[in-house]
Short mmCIF file of C-alpha atoms and ligand atoms in Angstrom, two decimals:
data_model
loop_
_atom_site.label_atom_id
_atom_site.label_comp_id
_atom_site.label_asym_id
_atom_site.label_seq_id
_atom_site.Cartn_x
_atom_site.Cartn_y
_atom_site.Cartn_z
CA MET K 11 -59.99 -29.95 -85.70
CA TYR K 12 -58.28 -28.87 -82.40
CA VAL K 13 -54.78 -27.45 -82.41
CA ASP K 14 -52.80 -27.06 -79.14
CA LEU K 15 -49.84 -24.80 -79.48
CA GLY K 16 -49.04 -25.11 -75.68
CA ASN K 17 -45.67 -26.88 -76.17
CA ILE K 18 -44.22 -24.46 -78.52
CA LEU K 19 -44.38 -21.68 -76.05
CA GLU K 20 -42.56 -23.66 -73.61
CA THR K 21 -39.97 -25.00 -75.79
CA THR K 22 -38.98 -22.46 -78.41
CA PRO K 23 -36.76 -19.59 -77.50
CA GLY K 24 -38.30 -16.47 -79.09
CA VAL K 25 -41.70 -17.92 -79.54
CA THR K 26 -43.63 -16.08 -76.81
CA PRO K 27 -47.29 -15.27 -76.38
CA ASP K 28 -46.12 -11.89 -77.37
CA ILE K 29 -44.65 -13.02 -80.72
CA LEU K 30 -47.99 -14.89 -81.45
CA ASP K 31 -49.90 -11.66 -80.62
CA ARG K 32 -47.76 -9.70 -82.98
CA LEU K 33 -48.20 -12.46 -85.61
CA ASP K 34 -51.89 -12.30 -85.28
CA SER K 35 -52.07 -8.90 -87.02
CA ARG K 36 -50.37 -10.34 -89.97
CA VAL K 37 -52.75 -13.22 -89.90
CA ALA K 38 -55.56 -10.70 -90.09
CA THR K 39 -54.16 -9.24 -93.26
CA ALA K 40 -53.36 -12.67 -94.70
CA HIS K 41 -56.90 -13.68 -93.93
CA ASP K 42 -58.23 -10.59 -95.96
CA ARG K 43 -56.13 -11.60 -98.89
CA ILE K 44 -57.29 -15.25 -98.74
CA GLN K 45 -61.05 -14.19 -98.54
CA THR K 46 -60.58 -11.88 -101.53
CA GLY K 47 -59.07 -14.88 -103.38
CA MET K 48 -61.99 -17.09 -102.41
CA GLU K 49 -64.66 -14.55 -103.30
CA ASN K 50 -62.99 -14.12 -106.77
CA GLU K 51 -62.27 -17.80 -107.21
CA GLU K 52 -58.72 -17.15 -107.84
CA HIS K 53 -56.43 -20.10 -108.74
CA GLY K 54 -55.66 -21.87 -105.46
CA TYR K 55 -57.82 -19.90 -103.21
CA ALA K 56 -60.80 -21.46 -104.95
CA ALA K 57 -59.93 -24.80 -103.21
CA LEU K 58 -61.21 -23.27 -100.01
CA ASN K 59 -64.59 -22.86 -101.51
CA LEU K 60 -64.91 -26.67 -102.23
CA PRO K 61 -67.22 -27.33 -99.17
CA GLU K 62 -69.71 -25.01 -100.89
CA THR K 63 -69.02 -25.88 -104.62
CA VAL K 64 -68.47 -29.56 -104.78
CA ASP K 65 -71.37 -31.48 -106.14
CA THR K 66 -71.47 -34.72 -104.21
CA ASP K 67 -74.51 -36.07 -106.21
CA GLU K 68 -72.59 -35.62 -109.56
CA ILE K 69 -69.83 -37.84 -108.17
CA LYS K 70 -72.25 -40.45 -106.67
CA THR K 71 -74.15 -40.57 -110.08
CA ALA K 72 -70.98 -40.97 -112.14
CA VAL K 73 -70.00 -44.09 -110.19
CA ASP K 74 -73.40 -45.71 -109.71
CA ARG K 75 -72.90 -47.71 -112.81
CA PHE K 76 -70.28 -49.75 -111.09
CA ASP K 77 -71.86 -52.25 -108.83
CA ASP K 78 -69.96 -53.18 -105.67
CA PRO K 79 -66.61 -53.88 -107.39
CA GLU K 80 -64.14 -56.25 -105.74
CA SER K 81 -61.09 -54.02 -106.56
CA ILE K 82 -60.58 -50.30 -107.56
CA ILE K 83 -57.37 -49.34 -109.27
CA THR K 84 -56.72 -45.56 -109.16
CA VAL K 85 -54.39 -44.39 -111.78
CA GLY K 86 -52.90 -40.98 -110.92
CA ILE K 87 -49.91 -39.42 -109.20
CA GLY K 88 -49.34 -36.70 -106.65
CA GLY K 89 -52.57 -34.68 -105.82
CA SER K 90 -54.40 -37.08 -108.23
CA ALA K 91 -53.73 -40.06 -105.83
CA LEU K 92 -52.97 -38.87 -102.39
CA GLY K 93 -56.21 -37.23 -101.50
CA ALA K 94 -58.36 -40.27 -102.54
CA ALA K 95 -55.83 -42.63 -100.88
CA THR K 96 -55.88 -40.65 -97.64
CA ILE K 97 -59.63 -40.63 -97.34
CA ASP K 98 -59.90 -44.36 -98.24
CA ALA K 99 -57.22 -45.40 -95.90
CA ALA K 100 -58.91 -43.42 -93.05
CA LEU K 101 -62.32 -44.98 -93.67
CA SER K 102 -61.73 -48.39 -95.22
CA THR K 103 -62.59 -51.63 -93.39
CA PRO K 104 -62.06 -55.13 -94.65
CA ASP K 105 -65.52 -55.42 -96.14
CA HIS K 106 -64.73 -52.61 -98.53
CA ALA K 107 -63.39 -53.07 -102.04
CA ASP K 108 -59.53 -53.58 -102.18
CA THR K 109 -57.85 -50.37 -103.35
CA TYR K 110 -54.61 -49.95 -105.35
CA TYR K 111 -53.12 -46.66 -106.39
CA LEU K 112 -50.64 -46.81 -109.38
CA ASP K 113 -48.89 -43.68 -108.52
CA ASN K 114 -45.49 -44.86 -109.75
CA VAL K 115 -44.20 -46.52 -112.94
CA ASP K 116 -42.27 -49.46 -111.29
CA PRO K 117 -42.88 -52.28 -113.77
CA GLU K 118 -42.48 -55.13 -111.13
CA ALA K 119 -45.19 -53.61 -108.99
CA ILE K 120 -47.48 -53.23 -111.85
CA ASN K 121 -46.82 -56.58 -113.31
CA ALA K 122 -47.46 -58.31 -109.86
CA LEU K 123 -50.81 -56.43 -109.66
CA LEU K 124 -52.07 -57.07 -112.97
CA GLU K 125 -51.06 -60.85 -112.80
CA THR K 126 -53.00 -61.36 -109.70
CA ILE K 127 -56.09 -59.07 -109.70
CA ASP K 128 -59.54 -60.14 -111.16
CA LEU K 129 -59.82 -57.40 -113.81
CA GLU K 130 -63.37 -58.37 -114.57
CA ASP K 131 -64.51 -57.28 -111.23
CA THR K 132 -62.34 -54.17 -111.11
CA VAL K 133 -63.07 -50.54 -111.59
CA VAL K 134 -60.34 -48.22 -113.12
CA ASN K 135 -60.34 -44.65 -111.84
CA VAL K 136 -57.98 -42.61 -113.89
CA VAL K 137 -57.16 -39.13 -112.64
CA SER K 138 -55.12 -36.49 -113.97
CA ARG K 139 -55.82 -32.72 -113.62
CA SER K 140 -53.69 -31.79 -116.64
CA GLY K 141 -54.42 -34.89 -118.53
CA THR K 142 -50.87 -35.15 -119.82
CA THR K 143 -48.91 -36.55 -116.98
CA ALA K 144 -46.55 -39.18 -118.52
CA GLU K 145 -46.62 -41.79 -115.69
CA THR K 146 -50.44 -41.67 -115.36
CA LEU K 147 -51.07 -41.98 -119.20
CA ALA K 148 -48.37 -44.83 -119.47
CA ASN K 149 -50.02 -46.77 -116.58
CA PHE K 150 -53.41 -46.25 -117.90
CA LEU K 151 -52.31 -47.65 -121.39
CA VAL K 152 -50.79 -50.72 -119.55
CA VAL K 153 -53.90 -51.39 -117.51
CA GLN K 154 -56.14 -50.79 -120.59
CA GLU K 155 -54.12 -53.37 -122.54
CA ALA K 156 -54.15 -55.86 -119.71
CA MET K 157 -57.85 -55.66 -119.51
CA ALA K 158 -58.29 -56.20 -123.29
CA ASP K 159 -56.02 -59.16 -123.02
CA ALA K 160 -58.26 -60.53 -120.36
CA ASP K 161 -61.33 -60.01 -122.53
CA VAL K 162 -62.62 -57.39 -120.23
CA GLU K 163 -64.45 -54.40 -121.90
CA TRP K 164 -62.15 -51.93 -120.39
CA SER K 165 -64.24 -48.85 -121.45
CA ASP K 166 -67.19 -50.32 -119.35
CA ARG K 167 -64.97 -50.58 -116.21
CA THR K 168 -63.32 -47.09 -116.40
CA VAL K 169 -64.16 -43.66 -114.98
CA VAL K 170 -61.96 -40.64 -115.67
CA THR K 171 -61.36 -37.48 -113.71
CA THR K 172 -59.62 -34.75 -115.73
CA GLY K 173 -59.81 -31.22 -116.99
CA ASP K 174 -61.35 -29.91 -120.21
CA GLU K 175 -58.29 -30.44 -122.31
CA GLY K 176 -55.28 -32.89 -122.44
CA ASN K 177 -54.53 -36.37 -123.78
CA LEU K 178 -56.87 -38.01 -121.10
CA ARG K 179 -59.80 -35.91 -122.10
CA ASP K 180 -59.18 -36.73 -125.69
CA LEU K 181 -59.06 -40.55 -124.81
CA ALA K 182 -62.13 -40.32 -122.69
CA ASP K 183 -64.01 -38.51 -125.53
CA ALA K 184 -62.83 -40.99 -128.09
CA HIS K 185 -64.13 -43.81 -125.94
CA ASP K 186 -67.15 -42.22 -124.50
CA LEU K 187 -65.98 -42.80 -121.04
CA PRO K 188 -67.75 -41.29 -118.02
CA VAL K 189 -65.85 -38.03 -117.06
CA LEU K 190 -65.78 -36.14 -113.87
CA ARG K 191 -64.46 -32.66 -114.32
CA VAL K 192 -61.64 -31.23 -112.19
CA PRO K 193 -62.94 -27.85 -110.81
CA ASP K 194 -61.36 -24.60 -111.95
CA GLY K 195 -58.89 -22.92 -109.78
CA VAL K 196 -58.15 -26.12 -107.71
CA PRO K 197 -54.41 -27.25 -107.90
CA GLY K 198 -53.89 -31.03 -107.51
CA ARG K 199 -52.61 -30.95 -103.96
CA PHE K 200 -55.61 -28.94 -102.93
CA SER K 201 -58.20 -31.27 -104.74
CA ALA K 202 -58.77 -33.92 -102.13
CA LEU K 203 -62.32 -32.51 -101.51
CA SER K 204 -63.31 -32.37 -105.06
CA THR K 205 -64.11 -34.93 -107.86
CA VAL K 206 -60.35 -35.79 -107.75
CA GLY K 207 -60.30 -37.04 -104.12
CA LEU K 208 -63.83 -38.16 -103.71
CA ALA K 209 -64.42 -40.58 -106.61
CA VAL K 210 -62.95 -43.52 -104.63
CA ALA K 211 -64.88 -42.61 -101.60
CA ALA K 212 -68.16 -42.64 -103.70
CA LEU K 213 -67.23 -46.06 -105.05
CA GLN K 214 -66.56 -47.32 -101.56
CA GLY K 215 -70.06 -45.92 -100.43
CA TYR K 216 -68.62 -43.52 -97.83
CA ASP K 217 -70.66 -40.76 -96.82
CA LEU K 218 -69.43 -37.81 -99.12
CA ASP K 219 -71.75 -35.23 -97.50
CA ALA K 220 -70.25 -36.00 -94.03
CA ILE K 221 -66.79 -35.41 -95.36
CA VAL K 222 -67.82 -32.14 -96.94
CA GLU K 223 -69.60 -31.01 -93.68
CA GLY K 224 -66.32 -31.74 -91.77
CA ALA K 225 -64.47 -29.44 -94.19
CA ALA K 226 -67.33 -26.97 -93.95
CA SER K 227 -66.94 -26.71 -90.22
CA GLU K 228 -63.39 -25.80 -90.54
CA ALA K 229 -64.20 -23.11 -93.26
CA ASP K 230 -66.67 -21.64 -90.84
CA LYS K 231 -63.77 -21.13 -88.34
CA LEU K 232 -61.59 -19.15 -90.78
CA SER K 233 -61.28 -15.67 -89.16
CA GLY K 234 -58.97 -12.84 -88.85
CA SER K 235 -57.30 -14.27 -85.73
CA LEU K 236 -55.21 -17.42 -85.19
CA TYR K 237 -56.75 -17.67 -81.75
CA ASP K 238 -60.20 -18.34 -83.43
CA SER K 239 -59.07 -20.66 -86.23
CA PRO K 240 -57.26 -23.95 -85.66
CA ALA K 241 -56.11 -24.03 -89.17
CA TYR K 242 -54.61 -20.70 -89.17
CA ALA K 243 -53.08 -21.30 -85.71
CA TYR K 244 -51.33 -24.23 -87.17
CA GLY K 245 -50.11 -22.29 -90.39
CA ALA K 246 -49.00 -19.31 -88.33
CA ALA K 247 -47.21 -21.24 -85.59
CA THR K 248 -45.40 -23.56 -88.07
CA TYR K 249 -44.20 -20.50 -89.98
CA ALA K 250 -43.07 -18.90 -86.85
CA LEU K 251 -41.13 -21.86 -85.89
CA ALA K 252 -39.54 -22.24 -89.29
CA GLU K 253 -38.47 -18.53 -89.13
CA ARG K 254 -36.70 -19.60 -85.72
CA GLY K 255 -34.94 -22.71 -87.39
CA ALA K 256 -37.56 -25.47 -87.42
CA LEU K 257 -36.93 -26.21 -90.95
CA THR K 258 -38.39 -29.89 -90.77
CA ASN K 259 -41.85 -30.66 -89.80
CA ALA K 260 -42.43 -34.38 -88.61
CA LEU K 261 -46.06 -35.13 -88.82
CA MET K 262 -46.70 -38.09 -86.58
CA PRO K 263 -50.30 -39.49 -86.48
CA TYR K 264 -51.11 -41.82 -83.64
CA SER K 265 -53.54 -43.81 -85.77
CA GLU K 266 -52.84 -46.42 -88.36
CA ASP K 267 -55.88 -45.10 -90.31
CA LEU K 268 -54.03 -41.70 -90.65
CA GLU K 269 -50.68 -42.95 -91.77
CA TYR K 270 -51.55 -41.92 -95.45
CA PHE K 271 -52.64 -38.50 -94.16
CA ALA K 272 -48.92 -37.94 -93.58
CA GLU K 273 -48.11 -38.78 -97.14
CA TRP K 274 -50.71 -36.37 -98.40
CA PHE K 275 -49.51 -33.60 -96.00
CA ALA K 276 -45.96 -34.07 -97.35
CA GLN K 277 -46.87 -33.13 -100.82
CA LEU K 278 -49.12 -30.36 -99.72
CA TRP K 279 -46.24 -28.75 -97.49
CA ALA K 280 -43.35 -29.49 -99.78
CA GLU K 281 -44.68 -28.45 -103.13
CA SER K 282 -46.59 -25.44 -101.71
CA LEU K 283 -44.11 -23.88 -99.53
CA GLY K 284 -40.75 -24.92 -100.98
CA LYS K 285 -39.90 -21.99 -102.95
CA ASP K 286 -37.18 -19.22 -103.27
CA GLY K 287 -34.93 -20.88 -100.81
CA VAL K 288 -37.44 -21.20 -98.08
CA GLY K 289 -39.92 -23.86 -96.89
CA GLN K 290 -40.33 -26.54 -94.30
CA THR K 291 -39.46 -30.16 -95.04
CA PRO K 292 -42.19 -32.52 -94.25
CA ALA K 293 -41.06 -35.81 -92.52
CA ARG K 294 -43.36 -38.75 -92.17
CA ALA K 295 -43.59 -40.70 -88.93
CA LEU K 296 -46.19 -42.99 -87.30
CA GLY K 297 -46.92 -43.21 -83.53
CA ALA K 298 -46.23 -45.23 -81.58
CA THR K 299 -44.14 -47.23 -84.06
CA ASP K 300 -41.62 -44.41 -84.81
CA GLN K 301 -41.04 -43.67 -81.18
CA HIS K 302 -38.81 -46.66 -81.52
CA SER K 303 -37.19 -45.55 -84.70
CA GLN K 304 -37.23 -41.76 -85.23
CA LEU K 305 -37.83 -40.19 -81.88
CA GLN K 306 -34.16 -40.31 -80.75
CA LEU K 307 -33.35 -37.87 -83.72
CA TYR K 308 -36.25 -35.57 -82.99
CA ARG K 309 -35.37 -35.27 -79.21
CA ALA K 310 -31.50 -35.20 -79.54
CA GLY K 311 -30.66 -34.36 -83.07
CA PRO K 312 -30.16 -30.95 -84.59
CA ARG K 313 -32.57 -28.23 -83.24
CA ASP K 314 -34.24 -27.75 -86.63
CA LYS K 315 -37.61 -29.41 -86.16
CA VAL K 316 -41.26 -29.20 -85.05
CA VAL K 317 -43.07 -32.40 -84.43
CA THR K 318 -46.75 -32.45 -85.18
CA LEU K 319 -48.53 -35.13 -83.20
CA VAL K 320 -52.08 -36.03 -84.61
CA ARG K 321 -54.78 -38.24 -83.09
CA PRO K 322 -58.47 -38.95 -82.69
CA ARG K 323 -59.97 -38.17 -79.24
CA ASN K 324 -62.17 -41.33 -79.53
CA ARG K 325 -61.63 -44.68 -81.07
CA ARG K 326 -62.82 -48.46 -80.75
CA ASP K 327 -60.64 -49.86 -77.95
CA ARG K 328 -59.29 -53.34 -76.90
CA GLN K 329 -58.50 -54.46 -73.46
CA ILE K 330 -55.08 -56.00 -72.69
CA PRO K 331 -55.48 -59.32 -70.96
CA GLU K 332 -54.42 -59.61 -67.33
CA THR K 333 -51.09 -61.31 -66.88
CA ASP K 334 -49.07 -62.55 -63.83
CA LEU K 335 -45.84 -62.28 -65.88
CA ASP K 336 -43.12 -60.59 -63.71
CA GLY K 337 -42.88 -56.94 -64.51
CA LEU K 338 -45.95 -56.85 -66.74
CA SER K 339 -48.81 -56.51 -64.30
CA TYR K 340 -48.85 -52.70 -65.03
CA LEU K 341 -50.46 -53.54 -68.30
CA GLY K 342 -53.18 -55.56 -67.15
CA GLY K 343 -56.56 -53.75 -66.78
CA SER K 344 -55.42 -51.15 -69.27
CA SER K 345 -56.43 -51.11 -72.85
CA LEU K 346 -54.47 -50.68 -76.15
CA GLY K 347 -56.05 -47.19 -76.45
CA GLU K 348 -54.90 -46.23 -73.03
CA LEU K 349 -51.34 -47.37 -73.81
CA LEU K 350 -51.35 -45.49 -77.01
CA ALA K 351 -52.49 -42.38 -75.42
CA ALA K 352 -49.75 -42.73 -72.72
CA GLU K 353 -47.22 -43.06 -75.57
CA PHE K 354 -48.54 -40.00 -77.33
CA GLU K 355 -48.43 -37.81 -74.12
CA ALA K 356 -44.97 -39.37 -73.20
CA THR K 357 -43.71 -38.27 -76.58
CA GLU K 358 -44.87 -34.77 -76.13
CA ALA K 359 -43.43 -34.63 -72.54
CA SER K 360 -40.20 -36.14 -73.86
CA LEU K 361 -39.77 -33.51 -76.63
CA ALA K 362 -40.95 -30.62 -74.43
CA ALA K 363 -38.45 -31.60 -71.60
CA ALA K 364 -35.63 -31.48 -74.19
CA GLY K 365 -36.75 -28.04 -75.50
CA ARG K 366 -38.14 -29.33 -78.82
CA PRO K 367 -41.23 -27.73 -80.05
CA ASN K 368 -44.29 -29.89 -80.69
CA ILE K 369 -47.91 -29.19 -81.74
CA ARG K 370 -50.88 -31.27 -80.95
CA ILE K 371 -53.68 -31.77 -83.55
CA GLU K 372 -56.71 -33.60 -82.61
CA ILE K 373 -60.08 -34.57 -84.18
CA ASP K 374 -63.16 -36.34 -82.47
CA ARG K 375 -62.88 -39.53 -84.61
CA VAL K 376 -61.37 -40.99 -87.61
CA ASP K 377 -64.59 -40.85 -89.53
CA GLU K 378 -65.91 -38.89 -92.64
CA ARG K 379 -66.39 -35.77 -90.77
CA GLY K 380 -62.93 -35.85 -89.02
CA ILE K 381 -61.11 -36.57 -92.29
CA GLY K 382 -62.90 -33.67 -93.94
CA GLU K 383 -61.83 -31.37 -91.09
CA LEU K 384 -58.22 -32.45 -91.27
CA LEU K 385 -57.93 -32.11 -95.06
CA TYR K 386 -59.58 -28.68 -95.23
CA GLY K 387 -57.66 -27.49 -92.00
CA MET K 388 -54.30 -28.44 -93.29
CA GLU K 389 -55.03 -26.81 -96.80
CA ALA K 390 -56.01 -23.49 -94.95
CA ALA K 391 -52.97 -23.75 -92.75
CA CYS K 392 -50.80 -24.21 -95.75
CA ILE K 393 -52.31 -21.27 -97.47
CA MET K 394 -51.89 -19.10 -94.35
CA TYR K 395 -48.12 -20.20 -94.06
CA GLY K 396 -47.70 -19.31 -97.73
CA GLU K 397 -49.26 -15.83 -97.29
CA LEU K 398 -46.95 -15.28 -94.20
CA ALA K 399 -43.83 -16.50 -96.00
CA ASN K 400 -44.80 -14.56 -99.14
CA VAL K 401 -44.32 -17.52 -101.47
CA SER K 402 -46.47 -18.47 -104.50
CA THR K 403 -48.19 -21.37 -102.72
CA PHE K 404 -49.96 -22.63 -105.96
CA THR K 405 -47.14 -23.18 -108.30
CA GLN K 406 -44.57 -25.83 -108.62
CA PRO K 407 -41.99 -24.73 -111.30
CA ALA K 408 -39.28 -27.11 -110.05
CA VAL K 409 -41.45 -30.09 -110.60
CA GLU K 410 -42.42 -28.86 -113.93
CA TRP K 411 -38.69 -28.70 -114.89
CA GLY K 412 -38.24 -32.39 -113.91
CA LYS K 413 -41.39 -33.24 -116.00
CA ARG K 414 -40.07 -31.63 -119.09
CA ALA K 415 -36.67 -33.21 -118.50
CA ALA K 416 -37.99 -36.64 -118.32
CA ARG K 417 -40.03 -36.21 -121.47
CA GLY K 418 -37.13 -34.74 -123.31
CA LEU K 419 -34.95 -37.68 -122.25
CA LEU K 420 -37.50 -40.11 -123.51
CA GLY K 421 -37.52 -38.40 -126.83
CA GLY K 422 -40.94 -36.67 -126.45
CA GLY K 423 -39.59 -33.19 -127.03
CA GLU K 424 -36.39 -31.01 -127.06
CA PHE K 425 -34.99 -30.17 -123.74
CA GLU K 426 -31.32 -29.86 -124.23
CA GLU K 427 -30.59 -28.37 -120.74
CA ALA K 428 -31.58 -31.79 -119.18
CA ALA K 429 -29.69 -33.86 -121.56
CA ALA K 430 -26.66 -31.70 -120.97
CA VAL K 431 -27.01 -32.12 -117.16
CA ALA K 432 -27.73 -35.89 -117.47
CA ASP K 433 -24.55 -36.43 -119.57
CA LYS K 434 -22.40 -34.91 -116.85
CA ARG K 435 -23.02 -37.83 -114.38
CA GLU K 436 -19.46 -39.36 -114.92
CA LEU K 437 -18.48 -39.97 -111.20
CA LEU K 438 -19.09 -43.65 -111.28
CA ILE K 439 -17.54 -45.66 -108.43
CA GLU K 440 -17.65 -49.37 -108.62
O1 LIG U 28 -53.08 -34.38 -111.89
P1 LIG U 28 -51.89 -34.25 -112.89
O2 LIG U 28 -52.05 -33.17 -113.90
O3 LIG U 28 -51.71 -35.64 -113.57
O4 LIG U 28 -50.67 -34.03 -111.89
C1 LIG U 28 -50.15 -34.77 -110.97
C2 LIG U 28 -49.11 -34.13 -110.18
O5 LIG U 28 -48.16 -33.63 -111.18
C3 LIG U 28 -47.04 -32.97 -110.72
O6 LIG U 28 -46.09 -33.75 -110.23
C4 LIG U 28 -47.47 -31.68 -109.79
O7 LIG U 28 -46.32 -31.25 -109.34
C5 LIG U 28 -48.41 -32.26 -108.73
O8 LIG U 28 -48.93 -31.18 -108.11
C6 LIG U 28 -49.63 -32.97 -109.32
O9 LIG U 28 -50.43 -33.35 -108.34
#
């Protein structure tokens, strides 16, 4: 992964080489803390050990029994869906299995899927770290029933990824389902490089070891200086920018294959860093498409953003046919890749000219190695940001409140505080 901070120095008042140099001594201290956490396998920090600890053979063996399915349904939410979906979206081609992610409980969407899919040729991949998430368990019960109704032996078509306890573990034990274990100390949003994120990749036949090698190459670059570690450079720079008012981080991949990566990044950044009244709001954009929709705001709206542009340095290309249409001759002889590169650089220039900070992130290619680099690099960046901002990166108490509230409102437990707040919604305008 390559991180180019060039434009933030030119565009952001107060972010000077001098500031980065001073920040670098704090990066060194934070790196020591991170290393201690990794060595002691502390909760959260243990995720950065995954390139060394993940057992790819275990994952491949667990899914071996499923022979080339037509479809894969992943039932999971948040960190239990986004990592797998990001890897899959980056690597999938039309000859792979169709993949679906039940990460919502919208009955219309689930009915539509279950009514059209061939359940006999489907593998169900159920993922929940806690094993207790209401949405995931509800969706799994629905899928299980649909399979039984279609005379499909659901227990032969299901693989579970979960922890040692919880409803999902009980269910797996009761039906003798194959179980992949969620490693200790790895929070959901940092679990893409574990059993949680790699089971779909294994089912699809992607090269798990190359994903892990990509991640390991970023791990090798973690050091006590932001100038030597692209991941730390990104974490430290976005922190410095947030301190100077860049409270939104618009992540804009110039690659359709990386569109989902922006979704994954949004959870990582929002849940990890949004604490104690601080944080940086992730926004999702896609280049070049959103140049024609969101760029106006990023260049001319409030000065409260940094734009992160992401692209592969190499990709398969396609020539644009020559044309003699008036005014279009400039396209002839170019390729779509060249046009996309010009759009990317034009966006950087356009933001910089308006004094808007932007950071460039590149990988060599969107392949197994590249996606491993990006996932690991951004996780390390996030942890570095969290250390500098002094937030508890690995907790999500605000989400827990909502989970308990939903359960309480459904009658699954007392939570009077939520009921009292819900009852106060009386300002109905019709
Ligand atoms: O994997 P699970 O335990 O089902 O959790 C799924 C998701 O639940 C919550 O919303 C947490 O805030 C997320 O961080 C987590 O990824």
